[in-house]
CSV table of C-alpha atoms in Angstrom, one decimal:
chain,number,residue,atom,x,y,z
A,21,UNK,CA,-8.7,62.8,10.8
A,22,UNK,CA,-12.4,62.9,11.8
A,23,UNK,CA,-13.4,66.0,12.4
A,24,UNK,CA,-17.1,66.3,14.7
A,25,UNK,CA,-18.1,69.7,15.8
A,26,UNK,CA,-20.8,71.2,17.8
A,27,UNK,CA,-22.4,74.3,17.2
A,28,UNK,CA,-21.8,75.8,20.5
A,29,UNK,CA,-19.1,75.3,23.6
A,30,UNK,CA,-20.9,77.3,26.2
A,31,UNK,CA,-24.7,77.9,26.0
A,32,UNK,CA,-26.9,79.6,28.9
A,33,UNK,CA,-30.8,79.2,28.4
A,34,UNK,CA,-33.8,79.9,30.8
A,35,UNK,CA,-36.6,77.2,31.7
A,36,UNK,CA,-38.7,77.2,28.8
A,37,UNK,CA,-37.0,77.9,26.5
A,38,UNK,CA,-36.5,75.4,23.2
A,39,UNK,CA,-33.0,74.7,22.4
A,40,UNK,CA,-31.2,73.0,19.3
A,41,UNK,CA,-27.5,71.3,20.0
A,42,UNK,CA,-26.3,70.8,16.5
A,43,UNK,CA,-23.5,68.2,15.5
A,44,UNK,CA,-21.7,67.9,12.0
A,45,UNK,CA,-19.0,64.9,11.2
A,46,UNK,CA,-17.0,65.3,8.5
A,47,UNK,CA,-16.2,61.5,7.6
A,48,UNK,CA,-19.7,59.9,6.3
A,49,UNK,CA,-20.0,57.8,9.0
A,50,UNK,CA,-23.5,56.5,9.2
A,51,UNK,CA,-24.0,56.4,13.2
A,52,UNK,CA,-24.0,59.8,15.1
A,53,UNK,CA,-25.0,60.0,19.1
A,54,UNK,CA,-25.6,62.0,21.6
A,55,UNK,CA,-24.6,61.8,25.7
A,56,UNK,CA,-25.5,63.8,28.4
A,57,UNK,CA,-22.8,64.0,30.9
A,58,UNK,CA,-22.7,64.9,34.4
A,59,UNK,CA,-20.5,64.0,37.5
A,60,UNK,CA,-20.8,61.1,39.1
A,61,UNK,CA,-22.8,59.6,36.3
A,62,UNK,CA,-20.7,59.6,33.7
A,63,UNK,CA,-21.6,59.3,29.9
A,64,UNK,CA,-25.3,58.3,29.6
A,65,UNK,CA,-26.4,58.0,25.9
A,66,UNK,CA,-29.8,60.2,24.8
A,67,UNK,CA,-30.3,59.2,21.3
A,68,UNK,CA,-28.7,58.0,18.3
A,69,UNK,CA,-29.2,57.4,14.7
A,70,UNK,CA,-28.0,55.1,12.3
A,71,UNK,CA,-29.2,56.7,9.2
A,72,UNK,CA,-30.5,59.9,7.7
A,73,UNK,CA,-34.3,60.1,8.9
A,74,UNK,CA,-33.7,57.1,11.5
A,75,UNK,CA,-33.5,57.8,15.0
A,76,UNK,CA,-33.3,55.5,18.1
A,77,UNK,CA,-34.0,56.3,22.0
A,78,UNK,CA,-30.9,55.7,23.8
A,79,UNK,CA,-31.2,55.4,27.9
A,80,UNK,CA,-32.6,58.5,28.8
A,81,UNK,CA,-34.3,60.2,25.8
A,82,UNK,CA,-37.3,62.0,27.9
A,83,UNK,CA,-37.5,65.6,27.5
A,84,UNK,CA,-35.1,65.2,24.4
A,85,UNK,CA,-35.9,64.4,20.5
A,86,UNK,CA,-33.4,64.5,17.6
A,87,UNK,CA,-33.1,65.7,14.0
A,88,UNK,CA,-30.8,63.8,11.6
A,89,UNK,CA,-31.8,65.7,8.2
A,90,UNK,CA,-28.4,65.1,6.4
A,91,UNK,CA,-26.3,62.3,6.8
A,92,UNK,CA,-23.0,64.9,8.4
A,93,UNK,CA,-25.8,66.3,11.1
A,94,UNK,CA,-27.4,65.1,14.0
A,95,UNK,CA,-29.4,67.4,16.4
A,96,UNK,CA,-31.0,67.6,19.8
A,97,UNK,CA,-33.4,69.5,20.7
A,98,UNK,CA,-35.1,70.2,24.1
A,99,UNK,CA,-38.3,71.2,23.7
A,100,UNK,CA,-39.3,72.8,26.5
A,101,UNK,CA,-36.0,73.3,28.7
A,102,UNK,CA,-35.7,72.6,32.2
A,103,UNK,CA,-32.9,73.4,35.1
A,104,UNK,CA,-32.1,69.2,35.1
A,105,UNK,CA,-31.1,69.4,31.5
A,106,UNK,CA,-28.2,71.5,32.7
A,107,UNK,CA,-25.4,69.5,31.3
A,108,UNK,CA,-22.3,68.7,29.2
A,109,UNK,CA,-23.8,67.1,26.0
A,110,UNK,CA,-21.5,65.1,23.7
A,111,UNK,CA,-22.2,64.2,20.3
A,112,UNK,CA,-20.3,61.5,18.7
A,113,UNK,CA,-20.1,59.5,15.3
A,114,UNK,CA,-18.5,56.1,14.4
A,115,UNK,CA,-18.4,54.2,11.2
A,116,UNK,CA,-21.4,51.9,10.3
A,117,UNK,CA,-21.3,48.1,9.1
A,118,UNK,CA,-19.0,46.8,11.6
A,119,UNK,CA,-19.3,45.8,15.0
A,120,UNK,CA,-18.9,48.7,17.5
A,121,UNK,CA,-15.6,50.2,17.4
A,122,UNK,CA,-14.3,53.7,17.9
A,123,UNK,CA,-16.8,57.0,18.3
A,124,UNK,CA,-15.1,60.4,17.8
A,125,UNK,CA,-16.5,62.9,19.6
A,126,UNK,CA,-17.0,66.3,19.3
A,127,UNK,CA,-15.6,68.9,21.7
A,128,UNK,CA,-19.2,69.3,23.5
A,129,UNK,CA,-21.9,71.7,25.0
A,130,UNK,CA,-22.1,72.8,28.2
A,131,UNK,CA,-25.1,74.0,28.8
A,132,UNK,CA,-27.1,76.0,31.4
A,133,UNK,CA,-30.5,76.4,31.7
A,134,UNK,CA,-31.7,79.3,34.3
B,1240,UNK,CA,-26.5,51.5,30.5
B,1241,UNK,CA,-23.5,51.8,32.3
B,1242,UNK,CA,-21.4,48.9,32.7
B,1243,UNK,CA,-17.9,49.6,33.4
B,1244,UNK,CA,-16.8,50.5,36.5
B,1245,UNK,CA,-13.4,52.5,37.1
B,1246,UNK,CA,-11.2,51.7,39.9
B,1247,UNK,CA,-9.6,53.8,41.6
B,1248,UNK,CA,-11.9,56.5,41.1
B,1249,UNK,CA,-9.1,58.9,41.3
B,1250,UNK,CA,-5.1,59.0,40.9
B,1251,UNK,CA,-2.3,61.4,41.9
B,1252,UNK,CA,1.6,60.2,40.8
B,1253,UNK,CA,4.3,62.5,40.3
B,1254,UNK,CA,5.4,62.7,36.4
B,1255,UNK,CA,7.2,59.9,35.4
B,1256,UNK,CA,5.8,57.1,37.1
B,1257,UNK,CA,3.0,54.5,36.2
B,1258,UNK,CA,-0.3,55.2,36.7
B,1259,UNK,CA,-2.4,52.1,36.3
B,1260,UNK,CA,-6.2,51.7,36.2
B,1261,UNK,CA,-8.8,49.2,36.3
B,1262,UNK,CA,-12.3,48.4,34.8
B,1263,UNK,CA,-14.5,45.9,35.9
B,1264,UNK,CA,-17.8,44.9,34.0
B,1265,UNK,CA,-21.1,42.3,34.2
B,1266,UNK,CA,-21.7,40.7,31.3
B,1267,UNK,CA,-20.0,39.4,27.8
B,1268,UNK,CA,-18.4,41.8,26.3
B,1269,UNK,CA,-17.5,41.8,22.2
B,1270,UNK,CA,-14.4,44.4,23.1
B,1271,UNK,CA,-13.5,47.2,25.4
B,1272,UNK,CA,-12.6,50.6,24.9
B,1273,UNK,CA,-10.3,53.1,26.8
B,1274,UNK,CA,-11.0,57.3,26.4
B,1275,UNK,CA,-9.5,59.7,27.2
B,1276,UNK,CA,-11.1,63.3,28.3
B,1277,UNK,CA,-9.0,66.6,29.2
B,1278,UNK,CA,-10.8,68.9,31.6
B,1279,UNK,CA,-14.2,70.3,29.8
B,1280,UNK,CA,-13.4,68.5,26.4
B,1281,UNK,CA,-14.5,65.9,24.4
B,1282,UNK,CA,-13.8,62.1,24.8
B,1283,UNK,CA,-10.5,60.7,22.6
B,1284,UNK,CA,-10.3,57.6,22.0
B,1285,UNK,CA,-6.9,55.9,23.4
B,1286,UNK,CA,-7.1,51.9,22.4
B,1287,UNK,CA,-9.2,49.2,21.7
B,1288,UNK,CA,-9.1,45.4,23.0
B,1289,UNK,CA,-11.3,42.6,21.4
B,1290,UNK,CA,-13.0,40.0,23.8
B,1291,UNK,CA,-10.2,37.1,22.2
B,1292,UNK,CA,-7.0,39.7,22.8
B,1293,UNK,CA,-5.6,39.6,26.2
B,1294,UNK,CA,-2.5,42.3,26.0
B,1295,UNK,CA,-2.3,45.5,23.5
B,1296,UNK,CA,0.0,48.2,23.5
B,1297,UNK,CA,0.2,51.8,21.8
B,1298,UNK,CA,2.9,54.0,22.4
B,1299,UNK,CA,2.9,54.5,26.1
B,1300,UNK,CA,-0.6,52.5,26.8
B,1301,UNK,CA,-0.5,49.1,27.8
B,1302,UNK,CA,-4.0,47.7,27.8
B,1303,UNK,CA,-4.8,43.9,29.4
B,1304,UNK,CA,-8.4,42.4,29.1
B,1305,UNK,CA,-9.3,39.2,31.8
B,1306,UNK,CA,-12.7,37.8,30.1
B,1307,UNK,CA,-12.5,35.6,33.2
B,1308,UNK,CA,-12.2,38.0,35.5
B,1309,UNK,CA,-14.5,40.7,33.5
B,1310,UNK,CA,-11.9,42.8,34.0
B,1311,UNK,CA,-9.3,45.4,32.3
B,1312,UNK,CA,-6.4,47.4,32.8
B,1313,UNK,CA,-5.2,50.2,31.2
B,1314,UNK,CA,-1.0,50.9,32.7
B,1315,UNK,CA,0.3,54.5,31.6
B,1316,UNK,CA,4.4,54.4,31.2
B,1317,UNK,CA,6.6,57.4,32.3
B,1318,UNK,CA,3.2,59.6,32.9
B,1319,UNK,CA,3.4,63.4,31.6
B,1320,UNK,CA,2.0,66.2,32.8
B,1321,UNK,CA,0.3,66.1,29.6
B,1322,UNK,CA,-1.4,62.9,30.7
B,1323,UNK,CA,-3.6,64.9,33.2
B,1324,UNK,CA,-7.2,63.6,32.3
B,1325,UNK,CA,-10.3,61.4,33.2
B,1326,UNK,CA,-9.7,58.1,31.7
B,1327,UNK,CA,-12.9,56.1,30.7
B,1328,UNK,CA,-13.4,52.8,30.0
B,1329,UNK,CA,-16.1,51.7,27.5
B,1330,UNK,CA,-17.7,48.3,26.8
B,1331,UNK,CA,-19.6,47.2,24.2
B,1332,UNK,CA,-21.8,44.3,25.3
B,1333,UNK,CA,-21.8,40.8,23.7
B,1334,UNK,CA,-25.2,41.1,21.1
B,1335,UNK,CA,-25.5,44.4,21.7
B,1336,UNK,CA,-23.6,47.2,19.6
B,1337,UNK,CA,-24.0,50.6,21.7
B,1338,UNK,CA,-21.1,51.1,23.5
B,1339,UNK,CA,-21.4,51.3,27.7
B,1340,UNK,CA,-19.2,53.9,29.5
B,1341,UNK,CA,-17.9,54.0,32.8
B,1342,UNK,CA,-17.9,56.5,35.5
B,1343,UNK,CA,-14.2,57.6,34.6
B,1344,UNK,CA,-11.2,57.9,36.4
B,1345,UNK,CA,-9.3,61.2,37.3
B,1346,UNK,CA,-5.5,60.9,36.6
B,1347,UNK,CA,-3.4,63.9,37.6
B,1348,UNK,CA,0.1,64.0,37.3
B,1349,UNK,CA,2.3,66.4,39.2
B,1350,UNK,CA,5.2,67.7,37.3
């Protein structure tokens, strides 16, 4: 089974302050992503990457950048956070060289900034 | 973006009947997805349809696809309390290979 973890469940940060989300996928799949979601606007896609070093904006990448290092870990990071970021963030990752088929996700962040 | 659009938004049945929702979408699609989230959790995926399939079925899931209609249905059999969730369906548009989600739908069954 793929297995896609995220570093933290609950995270509470103040305004300001510079946070990393850290995902790791345990099945070599080239393509890992991250989503913001919050009620009402369901899953809305940040930033993903299809290769180590590669990184694409997805719809709503302000505020946001990534990391992907190794091929099993993707990161965000908000620079400078604000109270809007306040959010559930999903990471997920899905086999490459294929047309779009399933993501597995990871279990997700919520996270609060103060 | 988002593309698919759950309908109805939300769904109360008492366990053991069908529950049965609907996605609508805008543009060609290459398939469409159905997900599954339990409260504060991340997304599982349920079932995949292909944009030439009209009908698939997994255990308890029956899954239909209407290109015509840009539409899709996902029918739950003899739902379980277990089955309490928000149900999402997921697009991935025709040229395009980032998958679109919906808003979701809440499902709660009453046992």
């Amino acid at each position: 089974d793929v297995k896609v973890t995220q570093s933290s469940r609950y995270l509470v940060k103040r305004t300001g302050e510079k946070v990393f989300l850290e995902c790791v996928q345990d099945m070599d799949h080239e393509n890992m992503f991250w989503y913001r979601q919050d009620p009402g606007l369901g899953l809305r896609l940040i930033y993903f990457s299809y290769d180590v070093k590669m990184k694409e904006k997805g719809d709503i990448p302000e505020g946001y950048s990534v990391s992907r290092e190794k091929k099993e870990r993707f990161s965000l990071i908000l620079e400078s956070a604000s109270t809007n970021q306040t959010s559930m963030y999903l990471c997920a990752s899905e086999e490459s060289g294929r047309s779009t088929d399933t993501q597995y996700f990871g279990p997700g962040t919520r996270l609060t900034v103060l | 973006s988002q593309q698919g659009e759950e309908d109805p938004q939300a769904l109360s049945i008492q366990e053991g009947e069908n529950a049965t929702m609907n996605c609508s979408y805008k543009t060609s699609i290459n398939n469409l997805q159905w997900y599954r989230q339990n409260s504060g959790r991340g997304l599982v995926h349920l079932i995949l349809i292909r944009s030439n399939e009209r009908e698939k079925h997994s255990g308890r899931l029956r899954v239909t696809l209407d290109t015509s209609k840009k539409s899709s249905s996902l029918l739950i059999t003899a739902s379980r309390a277990a089955d309490t969730a928000s149900y999402f369906c997921a697009t991935v548009p025709y040229g395009n290979n980032r998958l679109a989600f919906g808003k979701g739908n809440q499902v709660v069954v009453i046992p």
